[in-house]
Amino acid sequence: MDSASGGGAAHNPKSINEGPSSATAPTPTASQQGAGESSSSPAPPSRYESQKRRDWNTFLQYLKNHKPPLTLARCSGAHVIEFLKYLDQFGKTKVHITGCPCFGHPNPPAPCSCPHKQAWGSLDALIGRLRAAYEENGGCPESNPFGARAVRIYLREVREGQAKARGIPYEKKKRKRPTVTTTAVGVNVSVASTQAVDGGDGSAGVGGGTAANVGTATAAAATATTTSV
């Protein structure tokens, strides 16, 4: 009986990890539970990171469907411009052509049949995300096609063209210069007059006390100025 019971216990997987019935595991505190949950579940990506990943996958799919197919290593600034023009068909911003009566009006008086395109701001933000994604995926910054001069020129032309067509100028935001505030450190030096007990030594005592007070106040002002700076 003993040997049979021993064999059955050997085949029981719970007998390996379970201890005596009288031993109880300590209950984890709320802080320990929170730390465990935070370590087990990573923080979700930000909205910018999610959008950057979607843009990068879209561009890779565009290269795959390109005729002839393109590899990322052979991609240049001209191919990036082709990609931006390809996205115009999905744009929602109406850009008036030169002969349209609504050309240059920010609030068109009547509807027109001018095409919709991608807004300049959307394209500029897209290029910024793709430029960062290219380098994050092993691309060399010196050969980054999204930072090519041709792409910058194209974006500038789109900005100027849409500004004229829509009558909405794109003004570059001015950077605020940091303001430097200076605080004046005032030093009040008070000299207490003393009365000499002995007539001959009174002037020497006053002079010595005044010099000591000024020296102390000057040192304190220098220390305060050094600390404030």
mmCIF file of C-alpha atoms in Angstrom:
data_model
loop_
_atom_site.group_PDB
_atom_site.id
_atom_site.type_symbol
_atom_site.label_atom_id
_atom_site.label_comp_id
_atom_site.label_asym_id
_atom_site.label_seq_id
_atom_site.Cartn_x
_atom_site.Cartn_y
_atom_site.Cartn_z
ATOM 1 C CA MET A 1 0.000 0.000 0.000
ATOM 2 C CA ASP A 2 2.766 2.406 0.877
ATOM 3 C CA SER A 3 4.622 1.789 -2.355
ATOM 4 C CA ALA A 4 1.453 2.185 -4.390
ATOM 5 C CA SER A 5 0.608 5.408 -2.688
ATOM 6 C CA GLY A 6 4.142 6.659 -3.216
ATOM 7 C CA GLY A 7 3.953 5.863 -6.934
ATOM 8 C CA GLY A 8 0.680 7.727 -7.232
ATOM 9 C CA ALA A 9 2.170 10.757 -5.549
ATOM 10 C CA ALA A 10 5.082 10.733 -7.955
ATOM 11 C CA HIS A 11 2.702 11.003 -10.924
ATOM 12 C CA ASN A 12 0.775 13.883 -9.365
ATOM 13 C CA PRO A 13 2.171 17.157 -10.852
ATOM 14 C CA LYS A 14 0.658 19.221 -8.043
ATOM 15 C CA SER A 15 2.772 17.473 -5.480
ATOM 16 C CA ILE A 16 5.914 19.079 -6.913
ATOM 17 C CA ASN A 17 4.940 22.715 -6.394
ATOM 18 C CA GLU A 18 2.476 22.524 -3.544
ATOM 19 C CA GLY A 19 3.801 22.770 -0.021
ATOM 20 C CA PRO A 20 2.266 21.729 3.293
ATOM 21 C CA SER A 21 -1.391 22.568 3.745
ATOM 22 C CA SER A 22 -0.652 24.717 6.777
ATOM 23 C CA ALA A 23 1.669 27.141 4.846
ATOM 24 C CA THR A 24 -0.047 30.150 3.252
ATOM 25 C CA ALA A 25 1.520 32.520 0.697
ATOM 26 C CA PRO A 26 1.668 36.216 1.678
ATOM 27 C CA THR A 27 -0.966 38.395 0.048
ATOM 28 C CA PRO A 28 0.623 40.922 -2.370
ATOM 29 C CA THR A 29 -0.038 44.545 -1.597
ATOM 30 C CA ALA A 30 -1.832 46.928 -3.951
ATOM 31 C CA SER A 31 1.446 48.589 -4.943
ATOM 32 C CA GLN A 32 2.992 45.230 -5.807
ATOM 33 C CA GLN A 33 -0.025 44.285 -7.916
ATOM 34 C CA GLY A 34 0.119 47.604 -9.742
ATOM 35 C CA ALA A 35 3.837 47.192 -10.401
ATOM 36 C CA GLY A 36 3.256 43.708 -11.774
ATOM 37 C CA GLU A 37 0.500 44.842 -14.082
ATOM 38 C CA SER A 38 2.522 47.789 -15.376
ATOM 39 C CA SER A 39 5.563 45.599 -16.081
ATOM 40 C CA SER A 40 3.548 42.888 -17.810
ATOM 41 C CA SER A 41 1.521 45.217 -20.065
ATOM 42 C CA PRO A 42 3.690 47.661 -22.070
ATOM 43 C CA ALA A 43 2.411 51.162 -22.661
ATOM 44 C CA PRO A 44 0.516 51.570 -25.949
ATOM 45 C CA PRO A 45 2.263 53.592 -28.675
ATOM 46 C CA SER A 46 1.426 57.259 -28.959
ATOM 47 C CA ARG A 47 -0.788 58.666 -31.683
ATOM 48 C CA TYR A 48 2.258 59.991 -33.508
ATOM 49 C CA GLU A 49 4.034 56.612 -33.428
ATOM 50 C CA SER A 50 0.918 54.810 -34.660
ATOM 51 C CA GLN A 51 0.463 57.252 -37.525
ATOM 52 C CA LYS A 52 4.150 57.024 -38.426
ATOM 53 C CA ARG A 53 3.928 53.232 -38.612
ATOM 54 C CA ARG A 54 0.860 53.409 -40.871
ATOM 55 C CA ASP A 55 2.531 55.948 -43.155
ATOM 56 C CA TRP A 56 5.652 53.832 -43.405
ATOM 57 C CA ASN A 57 3.671 50.698 -44.295
ATOM 58 C CA THR A 58 1.724 52.662 -46.912
ATOM 59 C CA PHE A 59 4.926 53.873 -48.536
ATOM 60 C CA LEU A 60 6.423 50.377 -48.582
ATOM 61 C CA GLN A 61 3.257 49.080 -50.206
ATOM 62 C CA TYR A 62 3.493 51.856 -52.797
ATOM 63 C CA LEU A 63 7.045 50.797 -53.657
ATOM 64 C CA LYS A 64 5.900 47.199 -53.960
ATOM 65 C CA ASN A 65 3.076 48.085 -56.362
ATOM 66 C CA HIS A 66 5.228 50.480 -58.367
ATOM 67 C CA LYS A 67 5.845 49.545 -62.006
ATOM 68 C CA PRO A 68 8.561 48.498 -62.183
ATOM 69 C CA PRO A 69 8.770 47.550 -58.485
ATOM 70 C CA LEU A 70 11.161 49.655 -56.425
ATOM 71 C CA THR A 71 13.322 48.755 -53.471
ATOM 72 C CA LEU A 72 13.920 51.113 -50.594
ATOM 73 C CA ALA A 73 17.629 51.273 -51.396
ATOM 74 C CA ARG A 74 16.907 52.583 -54.921
ATOM 75 C CA CYS A 75 14.305 55.102 -53.772
ATOM 76 C CA SER A 76 15.178 58.747 -54.484
ATOM 77 C CA GLY A 77 13.632 62.148 -53.956
ATOM 78 C CA ALA A 78 11.901 61.891 -57.351
ATOM 79 C CA HIS A 79 10.101 58.746 -56.211
ATOM 80 C CA VAL A 80 9.016 60.503 -53.024
ATOM 81 C CA ILE A 81 7.502 63.319 -55.102
ATOM 82 C CA GLU A 82 5.668 60.736 -57.222
ATOM 83 C CA PHE A 83 4.290 59.254 -54.008
ATOM 84 C CA LEU A 84 3.036 62.653 -52.837
ATOM 85 C CA LYS A 85 1.327 63.266 -56.180
ATOM 86 C CA TYR A 86 -0.207 59.814 -55.958
ATOM 87 C CA LEU A 87 -1.770 60.771 -52.614
ATOM 88 C CA ASP A 88 -3.513 63.801 -54.142
ATOM 89 C CA GLN A 89 -6.335 61.586 -55.371
ATOM 90 C CA PHE A 90 -7.258 60.928 -51.739
ATOM 91 C CA GLY A 91 -7.081 64.598 -50.722
ATOM 92 C CA LYS A 92 -10.005 66.594 -49.350
ATOM 93 C CA THR A 93 -8.733 70.134 -49.914
ATOM 94 C CA LYS A 94 -10.140 71.920 -52.971
ATOM 95 C CA VAL A 95 -7.427 73.755 -54.855
ATOM 96 C CA HIS A 96 -8.763 76.179 -57.476
ATOM 97 C CA ILE A 97 -7.118 76.306 -60.887
ATOM 98 C CA THR A 98 -6.015 79.564 -62.494
ATOM 99 C CA GLY A 99 -9.113 80.014 -64.706
ATOM 100 C CA CYS A 100 -11.609 79.332 -61.915
ATOM 101 C CA PRO A 101 -13.686 82.357 -60.776
ATOM 102 C CA CYS A 102 -13.066 81.242 -57.195
ATOM 103 C CA PHE A 103 -9.284 81.421 -57.602
ATOM 104 C CA GLY A 104 -7.767 83.410 -54.735
ATOM 105 C CA HIS A 105 -10.990 83.584 -52.686
ATOM 106 C CA PRO A 106 -10.763 82.103 -49.176
ATOM 107 C CA ASN A 107 -14.579 81.840 -49.107
ATOM 108 C CA PRO A 108 -15.742 80.868 -52.625
ATOM 109 C CA PRO A 109 -19.122 82.403 -53.511
ATOM 110 C CA ALA A 110 -20.226 79.339 -55.500
ATOM 111 C CA PRO A 111 -19.191 75.690 -55.886
ATOM 112 C CA CYS A 112 -16.794 74.727 -58.645
ATOM 113 C CA SER A 113 -15.390 71.614 -60.253
ATOM 114 C CA CYS A 114 -11.774 72.151 -59.249
ATOM 115 C CA PRO A 115 -9.929 69.028 -58.077
ATOM 116 C CA HIS A 116 -9.265 68.044 -54.486
ATOM 117 C CA LYS A 117 -5.701 67.569 -53.349
ATOM 118 C CA GLN A 118 -3.711 66.925 -50.221
ATOM 119 C CA ALA A 119 -3.223 70.063 -48.168
ATOM 120 C CA TRP A 120 0.316 71.355 -47.895
ATOM 121 C CA GLY A 121 0.301 71.003 -44.112
ATOM 122 C CA SER A 122 -0.633 67.328 -44.352
ATOM 123 C CA LEU A 123 2.138 66.630 -46.851
ATOM 124 C CA ASP A 124 4.710 68.482 -44.787
ATOM 125 C CA ALA A 125 3.807 66.507 -41.657
ATOM 126 C CA LEU A 126 3.808 63.259 -43.655
ATOM 127 C CA ILE A 127 7.332 63.878 -44.946
ATOM 128 C CA GLY A 128 8.509 64.557 -41.396
ATOM 129 C CA ARG A 129 7.141 61.238 -40.159
ATOM 130 C CA LEU A 130 8.514 59.264 -43.103
ATOM 131 C CA ARG A 131 11.892 60.896 -42.739
ATOM 132 C CA ALA A 132 12.080 59.761 -39.115
ATOM 133 C CA ALA A 133 10.760 56.280 -39.944
ATOM 134 C CA TYR A 134 13.379 55.835 -42.680
ATOM 135 C CA GLU A 135 16.231 56.369 -40.235
ATOM 136 C CA GLU A 136 14.569 54.306 -37.507
ATOM 137 C CA ASN A 137 14.432 51.356 -39.911
ATOM 138 C CA GLY A 138 18.156 51.415 -40.612
ATOM 139 C CA GLY A 139 18.357 54.081 -43.301
ATOM 140 C CA CYS A 140 21.369 56.373 -43.500
ATOM 141 C CA PRO A 141 20.594 60.044 -42.759
ATOM 142 C CA GLU A 142 22.887 61.195 -45.583
ATOM 143 C CA SER A 143 20.921 59.194 -48.176
ATOM 144 C CA ASN A 144 17.446 59.841 -46.747
ATOM 145 C CA PRO A 145 15.215 60.437 -49.818
ATOM 146 C CA PHE A 146 12.599 62.250 -47.717
ATOM 147 C CA GLY A 147 15.141 64.933 -46.870
ATOM 148 C CA ALA A 148 16.248 65.469 -50.453
ATOM 149 C CA ARG A 149 16.442 68.995 -51.832
ATOM 150 C CA ALA A 150 13.950 68.165 -54.590
ATOM 151 C CA VAL A 151 11.348 67.210 -51.981
ATOM 152 C CA ARG A 152 11.840 70.486 -50.096
ATOM 153 C CA ILE A 153 11.451 72.467 -53.317
ATOM 154 C CA TYR A 154 8.285 70.563 -54.210
ATOM 155 C CA LEU A 155 6.744 71.223 -50.803
ATOM 156 C CA ARG A 156 7.560 74.920 -51.092
ATOM 157 C CA GLU A 157 5.912 75.084 -54.516
ATOM 158 C CA VAL A 158 2.819 73.309 -53.183
ATOM 159 C CA ARG A 159 2.612 75.738 -50.284
ATOM 160 C CA GLU A 160 2.908 78.804 -52.485
ATOM 161 C CA GLY A 161 0.517 77.443 -55.121
ATOM 162 C CA GLN A 162 -2.171 76.536 -52.604
ATOM 163 C CA ALA A 163 -1.779 79.878 -50.858
ATOM 164 C CA LYS A 164 -2.510 81.737 -54.101
ATOM 165 C CA ALA A 165 -5.297 79.397 -55.203
ATOM 166 C CA ARG A 166 -7.147 79.412 -51.894
ATOM 167 C CA GLY A 167 -6.332 82.962 -50.887
ATOM 168 C CA ILE A 168 -4.932 81.759 -47.572
ATOM 169 C CA PRO A 169 -1.295 82.753 -47.033
ATOM 170 C CA TYR A 170 0.871 80.398 -45.036
ATOM 171 C CA GLU A 171 2.816 82.510 -42.597
ATOM 172 C CA LYS A 172 5.802 81.022 -40.881
ATOM 173 C CA LYS A 173 5.468 81.093 -37.137
ATOM 174 C CA LYS A 174 7.954 83.380 -35.472
ATOM 175 C CA ARG A 175 10.034 81.867 -32.738
ATOM 176 C CA LYS A 176 9.714 83.582 -29.431
ATOM 177 C CA ARG A 177 13.004 84.833 -28.141
ATOM 178 C CA PRO A 178 13.722 83.888 -24.545
ATOM 179 C CA THR A 179 13.276 86.841 -22.231
ATOM 180 C CA VAL A 180 16.025 87.456 -19.716
ATOM 181 C CA THR A 181 14.866 89.012 -16.472
ATOM 182 C CA THR A 182 17.371 90.674 -14.204
ATOM 183 C CA THR A 183 16.740 91.205 -10.538
ATOM 184 C CA ALA A 184 18.434 94.020 -8.732
ATOM 185 C CA VAL A 185 19.976 93.143 -5.436
ATOM 186 C CA GLY A 186 19.620 95.964 -2.975
ATOM 187 C CA VAL A 187 21.953 96.226 -0.046
ATOM 188 C CA ASN A 188 21.026 98.285 2.936
ATOM 189 C CA VAL A 189 23.978 99.187 5.008
ATOM 190 C CA SER A 190 23.157 100.567 8.365
ATOM 191 C CA VAL A 191 25.784 101.995 10.597
ATOM 192 C CA ALA A 192 24.993 102.161 14.220
ATOM 193 C CA SER A 193 26.550 105.071 16.030
ATOM 194 C CA THR A 194 28.199 104.247 19.255
ATOM 195 C CA GLN A 195 28.986 106.431 22.098
ATOM 196 C CA ALA A 196 32.507 106.275 23.353
ATOM 197 C CA VAL A 197 33.005 105.783 27.000
ATOM 198 C CA ASP A 198 36.497 107.220 26.812
ATOM 199 C CA GLY A 199 36.722 110.399 24.687
ATOM 200 C CA GLY A 200 40.050 109.579 23.014
ATOM 201 C CA ASP A 201 39.137 106.083 21.723
ATOM 202 C CA GLY A 202 35.531 106.815 20.570
ATOM 203 C CA SER A 203 36.359 107.858 16.982
ATOM 204 C CA ALA A 204 38.519 104.813 16.436
ATOM 205 C CA GLY A 205 35.713 102.562 17.659
ATOM 206 C CA VAL A 206 33.148 104.158 15.300
ATOM 207 C CA GLY A 207 35.488 103.924 12.316
ATOM 208 C CA GLY A 208 36.282 100.324 13.017
ATOM 209 C CA GLY A 209 32.603 99.419 13.429
ATOM 210 C CA THR A 210 31.600 101.171 10.162
ATOM 211 C CA ALA A 211 34.283 99.414 8.124
ATOM 212 C CA ALA A 212 33.288 96.076 9.577
ATOM 213 C CA ASN A 213 29.581 96.587 8.733
ATOM 214 C CA VAL A 214 30.263 97.676 5.113
ATOM 215 C CA GLY A 215 32.614 94.764 4.531
ATOM 216 C CA THR A 216 30.038 92.307 5.854
ATOM 217 C CA ALA A 217 27.234 93.801 3.703
ATOM 218 C CA THR A 218 29.403 93.836 0.552
ATOM 219 C CA ALA A 219 30.350 90.206 1.025
ATOM 220 C CA ALA A 220 26.702 89.294 1.524
ATOM 221 C CA ALA A 221 25.693 91.192 -1.637
ATOM 222 C CA ALA A 222 28.406 89.476 -3.659
ATOM 223 C CA THR A 223 27.287 86.101 -2.356
ATOM 224 C CA ALA A 224 23.641 86.867 -3.164
ATOM 225 C CA THR A 225 24.489 88.104 -6.652
ATOM 226 C CA THR A 226 26.574 85.027 -7.368
ATOM 227 C CA THR A 227 23.778 82.792 -6.124
ATOM 228 C CA SER A 228 21.115 84.590 -8.171
ATOM 229 C CA VAL A 229 23.202 84.529 -11.358
#
